[in-house]
Amino acid sequence: MKAIVAIIRQEKFDDVKRALMEVGCEGMTVSEVKGRGSQKGIRESYRGSSYCIDLIPKTRIEIVVKSDELDLFVDAIKKAAYTGNIGDGKIFIYPVENVIRIRTGEQGDDVV
Ligand SMILES: Nc1ncnc2c1ncn2[C@@H]1O[C@H](COP(=O)(O)OP(=O)(O)OP(=O)(O)O)[C@@H](O)[C@H]1O
Ligand SMILES: [Mg+2]
């Protein structure tokens, strides 16, 4: 199993959620986070002074999938989250050792 952690634009969340449902994604965890990428935030000027907004609000989606579903889900996120501008986000992929459904005690691939 793999964990997909996608950090995307907040305004792209509905599109990404819809794209994930279309490829059969069920469980997910979503949080509102703040972050910065390679531009280290944005420098803006206001009334002659320069301000650095160094943490920008983003949406974080975490999904644990069977390994053979990984590419399908990653492609869905990539397409739906894309604008082509800086700040579109990143997708991180991690190995997952095990998953346990608390209610039944079942474990492994069939639980995700
Ligand atoms: N190396 C990293 N580690 C952890 N989180 C990151 C990393 N890079 C980006 N992020 C997260 O992803 C969000 C979006 O990053 P962003 O899309 O700006 O990446 P980037 O590398 O600067 O690409 P781009 O040049 O397209 O802006 C950040 O706000 C941050 O939350
Ligand atoms: Mg960036």
PDB file of C-alpha atoms and ligand atoms in Angstrom:
ATOM      1  CA  MET A   1       0.000   0.000   0.000  1.00  0.00           C
ATOM      2  CA  LYS A   2       0.999   3.619  -0.542  1.00  0.00           C
ATOM      3  CA  ALA A   3       0.030   6.921   1.030  1.00  0.00           C
ATOM      4  CA  ILE A   4      -0.546   9.871  -1.280  1.00  0.00           C
ATOM      5  CA  VAL A   5      -0.225  13.295   0.323  1.00  0.00           C
ATOM      6  CA  ALA A   6      -1.218  16.067  -2.063  1.00  0.00           C
ATOM      7  CA  ILE A   7      -0.839  19.742  -1.148  1.00  0.00           C
ATOM      8  CA  ILE A   8      -3.008  21.705  -3.559  1.00  0.00           C
ATOM      9  CA  ARG A   9      -4.656  25.098  -4.090  1.00  0.00           C
ATOM     10  CA  GLN A  10      -7.715  25.507  -1.867  1.00  0.00           C
ATOM     11  CA  GLU A  11      -9.837  26.548  -4.860  1.00  0.00           C
ATOM     12  CA  LYS A  12      -8.957  23.312  -6.683  1.00  0.00           C
ATOM     13  CA  PHE A  13     -10.217  21.015  -3.930  1.00  0.00           C
ATOM     14  CA  ASP A  14     -13.725  20.465  -5.355  1.00  0.00           C
ATOM     15  CA  ASP A  15     -12.296  19.565  -8.784  1.00  0.00           C
ATOM     16  CA  VAL A  16      -9.757  17.194  -7.242  1.00  0.00           C
ATOM     17  CA  LYS A  17     -12.376  15.539  -5.037  1.00  0.00           C
ATOM     18  CA  ARG A  18     -14.652  14.994  -8.035  1.00  0.00           C
ATOM     19  CA  ALA A  19     -11.787  13.564 -10.124  1.00  0.00           C
ATOM     20  CA  LEU A  20     -10.859  11.184  -7.290  1.00  0.00           C
ATOM     21  CA  MET A  21     -14.444   9.971  -6.914  1.00  0.00           C
ATOM     22  CA  GLU A  22     -14.588   9.301 -10.666  1.00  0.00           C
ATOM     23  CA  VAL A  23     -11.631   6.895 -10.374  1.00  0.00           C
ATOM     24  CA  GLY A  24     -13.180   5.098  -7.397  1.00  0.00           C
ATOM     25  CA  CYS A  25     -11.524   6.784  -4.431  1.00  0.00           C
ATOM     26  CA  GLU A  26     -13.466   6.288  -1.186  1.00  0.00           C
ATOM     27  CA  GLY A  27     -11.584   7.201   1.989  1.00  0.00           C
ATOM     28  CA  MET A  28      -9.566  10.386   2.361  1.00  0.00           C
ATOM     29  CA  THR A  29      -8.417  12.813   5.051  1.00  0.00           C
ATOM     30  CA  VAL A  30      -8.476  16.524   4.263  1.00  0.00           C
ATOM     31  CA  SER A  31      -6.949  19.371   6.221  1.00  0.00           C
ATOM     32  CA  GLU A  32      -6.339  23.052   5.804  1.00  0.00           C
ATOM     33  CA  VAL A  33      -2.628  23.768   6.124  1.00  0.00           C
ATOM     34  CA  LYS A  34      -0.154  26.564   5.510  1.00  0.00           C
ATOM     35  CA  GLY A  35       3.037  26.111   3.558  1.00  0.00           C
ATOM     36  CA  ARG A  36       5.678  27.422   1.244  1.00  0.00           C
ATOM     37  CA  GLY A  37       7.486  26.025  -1.747  1.00  0.00           C
ATOM     38  CA  SER A  38      10.570  27.054  -3.680  1.00  0.00           C
ATOM     39  CA  GLN A  39       9.508  30.728  -3.959  1.00  0.00           C
ATOM     40  CA  LYS A  40       9.541  30.950  -0.127  1.00  0.00           C
ATOM     41  CA  GLY A  41       6.169  32.697  -0.124  1.00  0.00           C
ATOM     42  CA  ILE A  42       5.252  35.962  -1.791  1.00  0.00           C
ATOM     43  CA  ARG A  43       6.714  39.409  -1.365  1.00  0.00           C
ATOM     44  CA  GLU A  44       4.119  42.165  -1.712  1.00  0.00           C
ATOM     45  CA  SER A  45       4.271  45.870  -1.254  1.00  0.00           C
ATOM     46  CA  TYR A  46       1.574  47.859   0.526  1.00  0.00           C
ATOM     47  CA  ARG A  47       1.708  51.648   0.943  1.00  0.00           C
ATOM     48  CA  GLY A  48       5.376  51.757   0.093  1.00  0.00           C
ATOM     49  CA  SER A  49       6.498  48.966   2.423  1.00  0.00           C
ATOM     50  CA  SER A  50       7.355  45.448   1.399  1.00  0.00           C
ATOM     51  CA  TYR A  51       5.714  42.532   3.250  1.00  0.00           C
ATOM     52  CA  CYS A  52       6.566  38.879   3.014  1.00  0.00           C
ATOM     53  CA  ILE A  53       3.621  36.469   3.258  1.00  0.00           C
ATOM     54  CA  ASP A  54       5.768  33.447   3.766  1.00  0.00           C
ATOM     55  CA  LEU A  55       3.124  30.812   4.540  1.00  0.00           C
ATOM     56  CA  ILE A  56       0.249  30.431   2.095  1.00  0.00           C
ATOM     57  CA  PRO A  57      -2.982  28.537   2.925  1.00  0.00           C
ATOM     58  CA  LYS A  58      -3.246  25.225   1.060  1.00  0.00           C
ATOM     59  CA  THR A  59      -5.406  22.108   1.198  1.00  0.00           C
ATOM     60  CA  ARG A  60      -3.761  18.812   2.166  1.00  0.00           C
ATOM     61  CA  ILE A  61      -5.343  15.540   1.013  1.00  0.00           C
ATOM     62  CA  GLU A  62      -4.130  12.216   2.359  1.00  0.00           C
ATOM     63  CA  ILE A  63      -5.220   8.957   0.742  1.00  0.00           C
ATOM     64  CA  VAL A  64      -3.972   5.425   1.403  1.00  0.00           C
ATOM     65  CA  VAL A  65      -4.367   3.194  -1.662  1.00  0.00           C
ATOM     66  CA  LYS A  66      -3.544  -0.288  -2.891  1.00  0.00           C
ATOM     67  CA  SER A  67      -0.212  -0.087  -4.746  1.00  0.00           C
ATOM     68  CA  ASP A  68      -1.825  -0.940  -8.086  1.00  0.00           C
ATOM     69  CA  GLU A  69      -4.223   2.030  -7.751  1.00  0.00           C
ATOM     70  CA  LEU A  70      -1.430   4.528  -7.168  1.00  0.00           C
ATOM     71  CA  ASP A  71      -0.869   5.792 -10.721  1.00  0.00           C
ATOM     72  CA  LEU A  72      -4.586   6.155 -11.419  1.00  0.00           C
ATOM     73  CA  PHE A  73      -5.120   8.298  -8.321  1.00  0.00           C
ATOM     74  CA  VAL A  74      -1.964  10.376  -8.761  1.00  0.00           C
ATOM     75  CA  ASP A  75      -2.876  11.129 -12.392  1.00  0.00           C
ATOM     76  CA  ALA A  76      -6.377  12.203 -11.356  1.00  0.00           C
ATOM     77  CA  ILE A  77      -4.941  14.627  -8.781  1.00  0.00           C
ATOM     78  CA  LYS A  78      -2.290  15.955 -11.180  1.00  0.00           C
ATOM     79  CA  LYS A  79      -4.825  16.740 -13.903  1.00  0.00           C
ATOM     80  CA  ALA A  80      -7.472  18.259 -11.640  1.00  0.00           C
ATOM     81  CA  ALA A  81      -5.082  20.384  -9.542  1.00  0.00           C
ATOM     82  CA  TYR A  82      -3.160  21.829 -12.518  1.00  0.00           C
ATOM     83  CA  THR A  83      -3.278  25.501 -13.548  1.00  0.00           C
ATOM     84  CA  GLY A  84       0.282  25.872 -14.861  1.00  0.00           C
ATOM     85  CA  ASN A  85       1.111  28.703 -12.456  1.00  0.00           C
ATOM     86  CA  ILE A  86       3.578  28.647  -9.587  1.00  0.00           C
ATOM     87  CA  GLY A  87       2.017  27.298  -6.410  1.00  0.00           C
ATOM     88  CA  ASP A  88      -0.013  24.472  -8.023  1.00  0.00           C
ATOM     89  CA  GLY A  89       1.285  22.192  -5.278  1.00  0.00           C
ATOM     90  CA  LYS A  90       3.086  18.923  -4.803  1.00  0.00           C
ATOM     91  CA  ILE A  91       2.284  15.236  -4.419  1.00  0.00           C
ATOM     92  CA  PHE A  92       4.284  13.124  -1.973  1.00  0.00           C
ATOM     93  CA  ILE A  93       4.143   9.308  -1.994  1.00  0.00           C
ATOM     94  CA  TYR A  94       5.080   7.100   0.966  1.00  0.00           C
ATOM     95  CA  PRO A  95       5.107   3.354   1.612  1.00  0.00           C
ATOM     96  CA  VAL A  96       2.453   2.131   4.074  1.00  0.00           C
ATOM     97  CA  GLU A  97       3.187  -0.912   6.195  1.00  0.00           C
ATOM     98  CA  ASN A  98      -0.288  -1.813   7.371  1.00  0.00           C
ATOM     99  CA  VAL A  99      -3.837  -0.561   7.847  1.00  0.00           C
ATOM    100  CA  ILE A 100      -6.170  -1.739  10.604  1.00  0.00           C
ATOM    101  CA  ARG A 101      -9.925  -1.181  10.680  1.00  0.00           C
ATOM    102  CA  ILE A 102     -10.622  -0.566  14.356  1.00  0.00           C
ATOM    103  CA  ARG A 103     -14.249  -1.769  14.289  1.00  0.00           C
ATOM    104  CA  THR A 104     -13.523  -5.269  12.981  1.00  0.00           C
ATOM    105  CA  GLY A 105      -9.816  -5.776  13.537  1.00  0.00           C
ATOM    106  CA  GLU A 106      -9.331  -6.549   9.809  1.00  0.00           C
ATOM    107  CA  GLN A 107      -5.920  -5.648   8.407  1.00  0.00           C
ATOM    108  CA  GLY A 108      -4.080  -5.118   5.136  1.00  0.00           C
ATOM    109  CA  ASP A 109      -4.969  -4.363   1.520  1.00  0.00           C
ATOM    110  CA  ASP A 110      -8.684  -5.111   1.678  1.00  0.00           C
ATOM    111  CA  VAL A 111      -9.273  -2.519   4.391  1.00  0.00           C
ATOM    112  CA  VAL A 112      -8.345   0.560   2.322  1.00  0.00           C
TER     113      VAL A 112
HETATM  114  N1  LIG B   1       9.820  20.318  -0.039  1.00  0.00           N
HETATM  115  C1  LIG B   1       8.625  20.434   0.515  1.00  0.00           C
HETATM  116  N2  LIG B   1       8.347  19.819   1.678  1.00  0.00           N
HETATM  117  C2  LIG B   1       7.136  19.928   2.250  1.00  0.00           C
HETATM  118  N3  LIG B   1       6.115  20.616   1.729  1.00  0.00           N
HETATM  119  C3  LIG B   1       6.332  21.241   0.568  1.00  0.00           C
HETATM  120  C4  LIG B   1       7.592  21.195  -0.104  1.00  0.00           C
HETATM  121  N4  LIG B   1       7.477  21.904  -1.258  1.00  0.00           N
HETATM  122  C5  LIG B   1       6.221  22.365  -1.293  1.00  0.00           C
HETATM  123  N5  LIG B   1       5.531  21.983  -0.201  1.00  0.00           N
HETATM  124  C6  LIG B   1       4.142  22.264   0.117  1.00  0.00           C
HETATM  125  O1  LIG B   1       3.425  22.396  -1.097  1.00  0.00           O
HETATM  126  C7  LIG B   1       2.835  23.690  -1.186  1.00  0.00           C
HETATM  127  C8  LIG B   1       2.850  24.144  -2.606  1.00  0.00           C
HETATM  128  O2  LIG B   1       4.183  24.208  -3.061  1.00  0.00           O
HETATM  129  P1  LIG B   1       4.501  24.850  -4.472  1.00  0.00           P
HETATM  130  O3  LIG B   1       3.506  24.370  -5.448  1.00  0.00           O
HETATM  131  O4  LIG B   1       4.670  26.322  -4.319  1.00  0.00           O
HETATM  132  O5  LIG B   1       5.919  24.127  -4.761  1.00  0.00           O
HETATM  133  P2  LIG B   1       7.113  24.700  -5.627  1.00  0.00           P
HETATM  134  O6  LIG B   1       8.214  23.721  -5.520  1.00  0.00           O
HETATM  135  O7  LIG B   1       7.411  26.114  -5.214  1.00  0.00           O
HETATM  136  O8  LIG B   1       6.538  24.652  -7.105  1.00  0.00           O
HETATM  137  P3  LIG B   1       6.132  25.909  -8.039  1.00  0.00           P
HETATM  138  O9  LIG B   1       7.430  26.413  -8.600  1.00  0.00           O
HETATM  139  O10 LIG B   1       5.213  25.330  -9.060  1.00  0.00           O
HETATM  140  O11 LIG B   1       5.453  26.921  -7.158  1.00  0.00           O
HETATM  141  C9  LIG B   1       3.638  24.540  -0.224  1.00  0.00           C
HETATM  142  O12 LIG B   1       2.879  25.635   0.237  1.00  0.00           O
HETATM  143  C10 LIG B   1       3.953  23.554   0.873  1.00  0.00           C
HETATM  144  O13 LIG B   1       2.833  23.399   1.721  1.00  0.00           O
HETATM  145 MG    MG B   2       5.993  27.600  -5.277  1.00  0.00          MG
END
